[in-house]
Amino acid sequence: MCQEESSGPSRLGSVSVIAFITATKMPPHHQHEEEKFFLNAKGQKETLPSIWDSPTKQLSVVVPSYNEEKRLPVMMDEALNYLEKRQKQDPMFTYEVIVVDDGSQDQTSQVALKYCQKYGSDKVRVITLVQNRGKGGAVRMGVFSSRGEKILMADADGATKFPDVEKLEKGLSDLRPWPDQMAIACGSRAHLEKESIAQRSYFRTLLMYGFHFLVWFLCVKGIRDTQCGFKLLTREAAARTFSSLHIERWAFDVELLYIAQFLKIPIAEVAVNWTEIEGSKLVPFWSWLQMGRDLLFIRLRYLLGAWKLERTRKMS
């Protein structure tokens, strides 16, 4: 009996040691030489800007894409139709769409480059990563190369209706005044949970509830849907959170919001329209298992001091 009771703390101790030893001290910001450039509409290389530069656009849209040659055109057509229409109604409105090809093995970059040729490289840019980093790594690379006062994360599958960006903008506006110009609006599918449960298997529903509990228990309080890929950040909030981000795969959203809450960045959760699109890269059981491990490691690594956060801004 005593042996069983002592095994729990010893296992936690072992996990804590593993979490500490395997933690990278600084976020992996490595860029391959080829990733410092984008191809313009003429196929010529141009140097990418930096998140630390002054903004020159009102909105940057970052689209992480891995093997998305089939789903990407639907999303891009909807997004660019909306953005072009908005610009015609308000000539002062400026935007860019940054497609980050996360080491795809299909024609994702070529498909995205067609939009660059159609709309020009000032409006559409394609960053092709040398190797797959994971969704979080791809988003961060796009964020670090953005020019917008506000930066929107948007999934390549087009599951969220793009005009809902206006709902996120209102969510940001309602948070004013922004401390140090920092605020985040998260798209949320929480209002659709009952409907989604009815369409899911019991096993997937159990995994979903287990993940939500771990997020709440270990990392992020007060946000019901941390995983919706539709998030709007002020430039300062994006620079501060993404420069501290370690997780590069699926659970990166949770670490992002963990960092934001530590920095006391105000966060709005905004209901958005969302439709399940076929072709998800998530493998239900193994992806949830990996995310559960990442959640535990996020908590332990910050708790043990392997990863550190500072409330004051670090200049790049």
PDB file of N, CA, C and O in Angstrom, residues 59 61 71 74-83 86 152-169 187-189 191-192 228-231 270-277:
ATOM      1  N   LEU A  59      -3.779  45.496 -41.710  1.00  0.00           N
ATOM      2  CA  LEU A  59      -4.062  44.102 -41.344  1.00  0.00           C
ATOM      3  C   LEU A  59      -3.133  43.145 -42.072  1.00  0.00           C
ATOM      4  O   LEU A  59      -2.973  43.220 -43.290  1.00  0.00           O
ATOM      5  N   VAL A  61      -2.706  38.996 -42.586  1.00  0.00           N
ATOM      6  CA  VAL A  61      -3.384  37.711 -42.419  1.00  0.00           C
ATOM      7  C   VAL A  61      -2.344  36.614 -42.611  1.00  0.00           C
ATOM      8  O   VAL A  61      -1.743  36.509 -43.681  1.00  0.00           O
ATOM      9  N   ARG A  71      -7.430  22.598 -50.468  1.00  0.00           N
ATOM     10  CA  ARG A  71      -8.328  23.409 -49.633  1.00  0.00           C
ATOM     11  C   ARG A  71      -7.993  24.899 -49.668  1.00  0.00           C
ATOM     12  O   ARG A  71      -8.856  25.744 -49.441  1.00  0.00           O
ATOM     13  N   VAL A  74     -10.097  27.744 -51.882  1.00  0.00           N
ATOM     14  CA  VAL A  74     -11.419  28.161 -51.380  1.00  0.00           C
ATOM     15  C   VAL A  74     -11.260  29.247 -50.324  1.00  0.00           C
ATOM     16  O   VAL A  74     -11.938  30.273 -50.339  1.00  0.00           O
ATOM     17  N   MET A  75     -10.311  29.035 -49.401  1.00  0.00           N
ATOM     18  CA  MET A  75     -10.066  30.007 -48.341  1.00  0.00           C
ATOM     19  C   MET A  75      -9.536  31.314 -48.917  1.00  0.00           C
ATOM     20  O   MET A  75      -9.976  32.413 -48.542  1.00  0.00           O
ATOM     21  N   MET A  76      -8.567  31.232 -49.838  1.00  0.00           N
ATOM     22  CA  MET A  76      -7.955  32.419 -50.418  1.00  0.00           C
ATOM     23  C   MET A  76      -8.962  33.227 -51.233  1.00  0.00           C
ATOM     24  O   MET A  76      -8.967  34.470 -51.181  1.00  0.00           O
ATOM     25  N   ASP A  77      -9.799  32.544 -51.981  1.00  0.00           N
ATOM     26  CA  ASP A  77     -10.818  33.250 -52.777  1.00  0.00           C
ATOM     27  C   ASP A  77     -11.754  34.039 -51.869  1.00  0.00           C
ATOM     28  O   ASP A  77     -12.042  35.217 -52.127  1.00  0.00           O
ATOM     29  N   GLU A  78     -12.220  33.392 -50.792  1.00  0.00           N
ATOM     30  CA  GLU A  78     -13.134  34.078 -49.878  1.00  0.00           C
ATOM     31  C   GLU A  78     -12.439  35.252 -49.185  1.00  0.00           C
ATOM     32  O   GLU A  78     -12.988  36.359 -49.111  1.00  0.00           O
ATOM     33  N   ALA A  79     -11.231  35.017 -48.699  1.00  0.00           N
ATOM     34  CA  ALA A  79     -10.502  36.056 -47.968  1.00  0.00           C
ATOM     35  C   ALA A  79     -10.197  37.256 -48.864  1.00  0.00           C
ATOM     36  O   ALA A  79     -10.448  38.407 -48.491  1.00  0.00           O
ATOM     37  N   LEU A  80      -9.659  36.999 -50.051  1.00  0.00           N
ATOM     38  CA  LEU A  80      -9.254  38.098 -50.933  1.00  0.00           C
ATOM     39  C   LEU A  80     -10.455  38.844 -51.517  1.00  0.00           C
ATOM     40  O   LEU A  80     -10.401  40.061 -51.708  1.00  0.00           O
ATOM     41  N   ASN A  81     -11.540  38.119 -51.789  1.00  0.00           N
ATOM     42  CA  ASN A  81     -12.763  38.806 -52.238  1.00  0.00           C
ATOM     43  C   ASN A  81     -13.247  39.777 -51.169  1.00  0.00           C
ATOM     44  O   ASN A  81     -13.626  40.919 -51.466  1.00  0.00           O
ATOM     45  N   TYR A  82     -13.239  39.326 -49.919  1.00  0.00           N
ATOM     46  CA  TYR A  82     -13.659  40.188 -48.807  1.00  0.00           C
ATOM     47  C   TYR A  82     -12.709  41.380 -48.655  1.00  0.00           C
ATOM     48  O   TYR A  82     -13.140  42.535 -48.541  1.00  0.00           O
ATOM     49  N   LEU A  83     -11.403  41.116 -48.646  1.00  0.00           N
ATOM     50  CA  LEU A  83     -10.410  42.166 -48.412  1.00  0.00           C
ATOM     51  C   LEU A  83     -10.408  43.201 -49.540  1.00  0.00           C
ATOM     52  O   LEU A  83     -10.293  44.408 -49.298  1.00  0.00           O
ATOM     53  N   ARG A  86     -13.553  45.318 -49.223  1.00  0.00           N
ATOM     54  CA  ARG A  86     -13.404  46.252 -48.100  1.00  0.00           C
ATOM     55  C   ARG A  86     -12.493  47.414 -48.486  1.00  0.00           C
ATOM     56  O   ARG A  86     -12.757  48.564 -48.105  1.00  0.00           O
ATOM     57  N   LEU A 152      -3.858  38.730 -38.035  1.00  0.00           N
ATOM     58  CA  LEU A 152      -4.895  37.701 -37.950  1.00  0.00           C
ATOM     59  C   LEU A 152      -4.314  36.348 -38.310  1.00  0.00           C
ATOM     60  O   LEU A 152      -3.682  36.191 -39.352  1.00  0.00           O
ATOM     61  N   MET A 153      -4.530  35.357 -37.448  1.00  0.00           N
ATOM     62  CA  MET A 153      -4.231  33.967 -37.774  1.00  0.00           C
ATOM     63  C   MET A 153      -5.489  33.373 -38.390  1.00  0.00           C
ATOM     64  O   MET A 153      -6.571  33.487 -37.823  1.00  0.00           O
ATOM     65  N   ALA A 154      -5.334  32.723 -39.564  1.00  0.00           N
ATOM     66  CA  ALA A 154      -6.492  32.121 -40.234  1.00  0.00           C
ATOM     67  C   ALA A 154      -6.085  30.785 -40.844  1.00  0.00           C
ATOM     68  O   ALA A 154      -5.068  30.701 -41.532  1.00  0.00           O
ATOM     69  N   ASP A 155      -6.864  29.743 -40.586  1.00  0.00           N
ATOM     70  CA  ASP A 155      -6.539  28.420 -41.098  1.00  0.00           C
ATOM     71  C   ASP A 155      -6.773  28.324 -42.604  1.00  0.00           C
ATOM     72  O   ASP A 155      -7.683  28.954 -43.150  1.00  0.00           O
ATOM     73  N   ALA A 156      -5.975  27.482 -43.260  1.00  0.00           N
ATOM     74  CA  ALA A 156      -6.046  27.329 -44.711  1.00  0.00           C
ATOM     75  C   ALA A 156      -7.293  26.586 -45.168  1.00  0.00           C
ATOM     76  O   ALA A 156      -7.649  26.631 -46.349  1.00  0.00           O
ATOM     77  N   ASP A 157      -7.980  25.908 -44.242  1.00  0.00           N
ATOM     78  CA  ASP A 157      -9.144  25.122 -44.653  1.00  0.00           C
ATOM     79  C   ASP A 157     -10.396  25.968 -44.847  1.00  0.00           C
ATOM     80  O   ASP A 157     -11.391  25.498 -45.395  1.00  0.00           O
ATOM     81  N   GLY A 158     -10.366  27.228 -44.410  1.00  0.00           N
ATOM     82  CA  GLY A 158     -11.533  28.094 -44.586  1.00  0.00           C
ATOM     83  C   GLY A 158     -12.719  27.705 -43.724  1.00  0.00           C
ATOM     84  O   GLY A 158     -13.862  28.030 -44.046  1.00  0.00           O
ATOM     85  N   ALA A 159     -12.467  27.014 -42.613  1.00  0.00           N
ATOM     86  CA  ALA A 159     -13.563  26.569 -41.746  1.00  0.00           C
ATOM     87  C   ALA A 159     -14.307  27.743 -41.105  1.00  0.00           C
ATOM     88  O   ALA A 159     -15.496  27.651 -40.824  1.00  0.00           O
ATOM     89  N   THR A 160     -13.600  28.833 -40.855  1.00  0.00           N
ATOM     90  CA  THR A 160     -14.212  30.027 -40.280  1.00  0.00           C
ATOM     91  C   THR A 160     -14.534  31.001 -41.409  1.00  0.00           C
ATOM     92  O   THR A 160     -13.705  31.218 -42.294  1.00  0.00           O
ATOM     93  N   LYS A 161     -15.724  31.580 -41.397  1.00  0.00           N
ATOM     94  CA  LYS A 161     -16.106  32.554 -42.418  1.00  0.00           C
ATOM     95  C   LYS A 161     -15.248  33.810 -42.264  1.00  0.00           C
ATOM     96  O   LYS A 161     -15.250  34.428 -41.202  1.00  0.00           O
ATOM     97  N   PHE A 162     -14.556  34.185 -43.326  1.00  0.00           N
ATOM     98  CA  PHE A 162     -13.560  35.248 -43.206  1.00  0.00           C
ATOM     99  C   PHE A 162     -14.147  36.601 -42.772  1.00  0.00           C
ATOM    100  O   PHE A 162     -13.502  37.322 -41.996  1.00  0.00           O
ATOM    101  N   PRO A 163     -15.331  36.990 -43.242  1.00  0.00           N
ATOM    102  CA  PRO A 163     -15.881  38.281 -42.792  1.00  0.00           C
ATOM    103  C   PRO A 163     -16.045  38.393 -41.280  1.00  0.00           C
ATOM    104  O   PRO A 163     -16.206  39.500 -40.755  1.00  0.00           O
ATOM    105  N   ASP A 164     -15.966  37.258 -40.562  1.00  0.00           N
ATOM    106  CA  ASP A 164     -16.048  37.307 -39.096  1.00  0.00           C
ATOM    107  C   ASP A 164     -14.860  38.014 -38.466  1.00  0.00           C
ATOM    108  O   ASP A 164     -14.846  38.249 -37.250  1.00  0.00           O
ATOM    109  N   VAL A 165     -13.879  38.387 -39.295  1.00  0.00           N
ATOM    110  CA  VAL A 165     -12.773  39.202 -38.776  1.00  0.00           C
ATOM    111  C   VAL A 165     -13.315  40.495 -38.172  1.00  0.00           C
ATOM    112  O   VAL A 165     -12.753  41.042 -37.220  1.00  0.00           O
ATOM    113  N   GLU A 166     -14.454  40.967 -38.687  1.00  0.00           N
ATOM    114  CA  GLU A 166     -15.055  42.194 -38.152  1.00  0.00           C
ATOM    115  C   GLU A 166     -15.543  41.980 -36.712  1.00  0.00           C
ATOM    116  O   GLU A 166     -15.504  42.899 -35.894  1.00  0.00           O
ATOM    117  N   LYS A 167     -15.980  40.761 -36.414  1.00  0.00           N
ATOM    118  CA  LYS A 167     -16.387  40.444 -35.040  1.00  0.00           C
ATOM    119  C   LYS A 167     -15.167  40.486 -34.112  1.00  0.00           C
ATOM    120  O   LYS A 167     -15.256  40.971 -32.980  1.00  0.00           O
ATOM    121  N   LEU A 168     -14.038  39.972 -34.610  1.00  0.00           N
ATOM    122  CA  LEU A 168     -12.817  40.005 -33.804  1.00  0.00           C
ATOM    123  C   LEU A 168     -12.331  41.438 -33.621  1.00  0.00           C
ATOM    124  O   LEU A 168     -11.852  41.804 -32.542  1.00  0.00           O
ATOM    125  N   GLU A 169     -12.457  42.247 -34.661  1.00  0.00           N
ATOM    126  CA  GLU A 169     -12.049  43.648 -34.554  1.00  0.00           C
ATOM    127  C   GLU A 169     -12.882  44.374 -33.502  1.00  0.00           C
ATOM    128  O   GLU A 169     -12.356  45.177 -32.726  1.00  0.00           O
ATOM    129  N   GLY A 187     -11.265  33.884 -31.830  1.00  0.00           N
ATOM    130  CA  GLY A 187     -12.483  33.286 -32.348  1.00  0.00           C
ATOM    131  C   GLY A 187     -12.829  32.063 -31.530  1.00  0.00           C
ATOM    132  O   GLY A 187     -11.934  31.361 -31.046  1.00  0.00           O
ATOM    133  N   SER A 188     -14.115  31.810 -31.352  1.00  0.00           N
ATOM    134  CA  SER A 188     -14.527  30.703 -30.489  1.00  0.00           C
ATOM    135  C   SER A 188     -15.659  29.900 -31.115  1.00  0.00           C
ATOM    136  O   SER A 188     -16.594  30.459 -31.692  1.00  0.00           O
ATOM    137  N   ARG A 189     -15.567  28.565 -30.950  1.00  0.00           N
ATOM    138  CA  ARG A 189     -16.629  27.657 -31.398  1.00  0.00           C
ATOM    139  C   ARG A 189     -17.392  27.071 -30.211  1.00  0.00           C
ATOM    140  O   ARG A 189     -18.153  26.122 -30.378  1.00  0.00           O
ATOM    141  N   HIS A 191     -19.874  28.045 -28.609  1.00  0.00           N
ATOM    142  CA  HIS A 191     -21.342  28.110 -28.723  1.00  0.00           C
ATOM    143  C   HIS A 191     -21.896  26.997 -29.617  1.00  0.00           C
ATOM    144  O   HIS A 191     -23.100  26.742 -29.630  1.00  0.00           O
ATOM    145  N   LEU A 192     -21.007  26.316 -30.355  1.00  0.00           N
ATOM    146  CA  LEU A 192     -21.419  25.231 -31.247  1.00  0.00           C
ATOM    147  C   LEU A 192     -21.167  23.852 -30.641  1.00  0.00           C
ATOM    148  O   LEU A 192     -21.332  22.843 -31.309  1.00  0.00           O
ATOM    149  N   CYS A 228      -9.387  27.323 -31.633  1.00  0.00           N
ATOM    150  CA  CYS A 228      -9.884  27.881 -32.891  1.00  0.00           C
ATOM    151  C   CYS A 228      -8.749  28.657 -33.565  1.00  0.00           C
ATOM    152  O   CYS A 228      -8.105  29.507 -32.943  1.00  0.00           O
ATOM    153  N   GLY A 229      -8.502  28.371 -34.840  1.00  0.00           N
ATOM    154  CA  GLY A 229      -7.369  28.964 -35.541  1.00  0.00           C
ATOM    155  C   GLY A 229      -7.622  30.346 -36.088  1.00  0.00           C
ATOM    156  O   GLY A 229      -6.962  30.774 -37.045  1.00  0.00           O
ATOM    157  N   PHE A 230      -8.577  31.067 -35.509  1.00  0.00           N
ATOM    158  CA  PHE A 230      -8.961  32.404 -35.986  1.00  0.00           C
ATOM    159  C   PHE A 230      -8.753  33.372 -34.830  1.00  0.00           C
ATOM    160  O   PHE A 230      -9.604  33.513 -33.959  1.00  0.00           O
ATOM    161  N   LYS A 231      -7.569  33.995 -34.800  1.00  0.00           N
ATOM    162  CA  LYS A 231      -7.224  34.879 -33.688  1.00  0.00           C
ATOM    163  C   LYS A 231      -6.655  36.189 -34.232  1.00  0.00           C
ATOM    164  O   LYS A 231      -5.884  36.186 -35.196  1.00  0.00           O
ATOM    165  N   VAL A 270     -14.641  35.553 -28.812  1.00  0.00           N
ATOM    166  CA  VAL A 270     -15.719  36.012 -29.687  1.00  0.00           C
ATOM    167  C   VAL A 270     -16.281  34.847 -30.492  1.00  0.00           C
ATOM    168  O   VAL A 270     -15.529  34.130 -31.169  1.00  0.00           O
ATOM    169  N   ALA A 271     -17.596  34.649 -30.436  1.00  0.00           N
ATOM    170  CA  ALA A 271     -18.236  33.571 -31.188  1.00  0.00           C
ATOM    171  C   ALA A 271     -18.135  33.842 -32.689  1.00  0.00           C
ATOM    172  O   ALA A 271     -18.406  34.951 -33.150  1.00  0.00           O
ATOM    173  N   VAL A 272     -17.717  32.823 -33.457  1.00  0.00           N
ATOM    174  CA  VAL A 272     -17.600  32.963 -34.907  1.00  0.00           C
ATOM    175  C   VAL A 272     -18.326  31.802 -35.593  1.00  0.00           C
ATOM    176  O   VAL A 272     -18.579  30.760 -34.991  1.00  0.00           O
ATOM    177  N   ASN A 273     -18.646  32.011 -36.867  1.00  0.00           N
ATOM    178  CA  ASN A 273     -19.238  30.950 -37.674  1.00  0.00           C
ATOM    179  C   ASN A 273     -18.146  29.950 -38.044  1.00  0.00           C
ATOM    180  O   ASN A 273     -17.043  30.347 -38.443  1.00  0.00           O
ATOM    181  N   TRP A 274     -18.457  28.690 -37.947  1.00  0.00           N
ATOM    182  CA  TRP A 274     -17.446  27.670 -38.197  1.00  0.00           C
ATOM    183  C   TRP A 274     -18.099  26.433 -38.784  1.00  0.00           C
ATOM    184  O   TRP A 274     -19.176  26.006 -38.368  1.00  0.00           O
ATOM    185  N   THR A 275     -17.428  25.848 -39.796  1.00  0.00           N
ATOM    186  CA  THR A 275     -17.932  24.636 -40.441  1.00  0.00           C
ATOM    187  C   THR A 275     -16.806  23.618 -40.498  1.00  0.00           C
ATOM    188  O   THR A 275     -15.672  23.966 -40.853  1.00  0.00           O
ATOM    189  N   GLU A 276     -17.103  22.375 -40.147  1.00  0.00           N
ATOM    190  CA  GLU A 276     -16.080  21.319 -40.219  1.00  0.00           C
ATOM    191  C   GLU A 276     -15.758  21.030 -41.673  1.00  0.00           C
ATOM    192  O   GLU A 276     -16.646  20.778 -42.480  1.00  0.00           O
ATOM    193  N   ILE A 277     -14.480  21.105 -42.030  1.00  0.00           N
ATOM    194  CA  ILE A 277     -14.030  20.850 -43.398  1.00  0.00           C
ATOM    195  C   ILE A 277     -13.239  19.555 -43.429  1.00  0.00           C
ATOM    196  O   ILE A 277     -12.373  19.323 -42.582  1.00  0.00           O
TER     197      ILE A 277
END
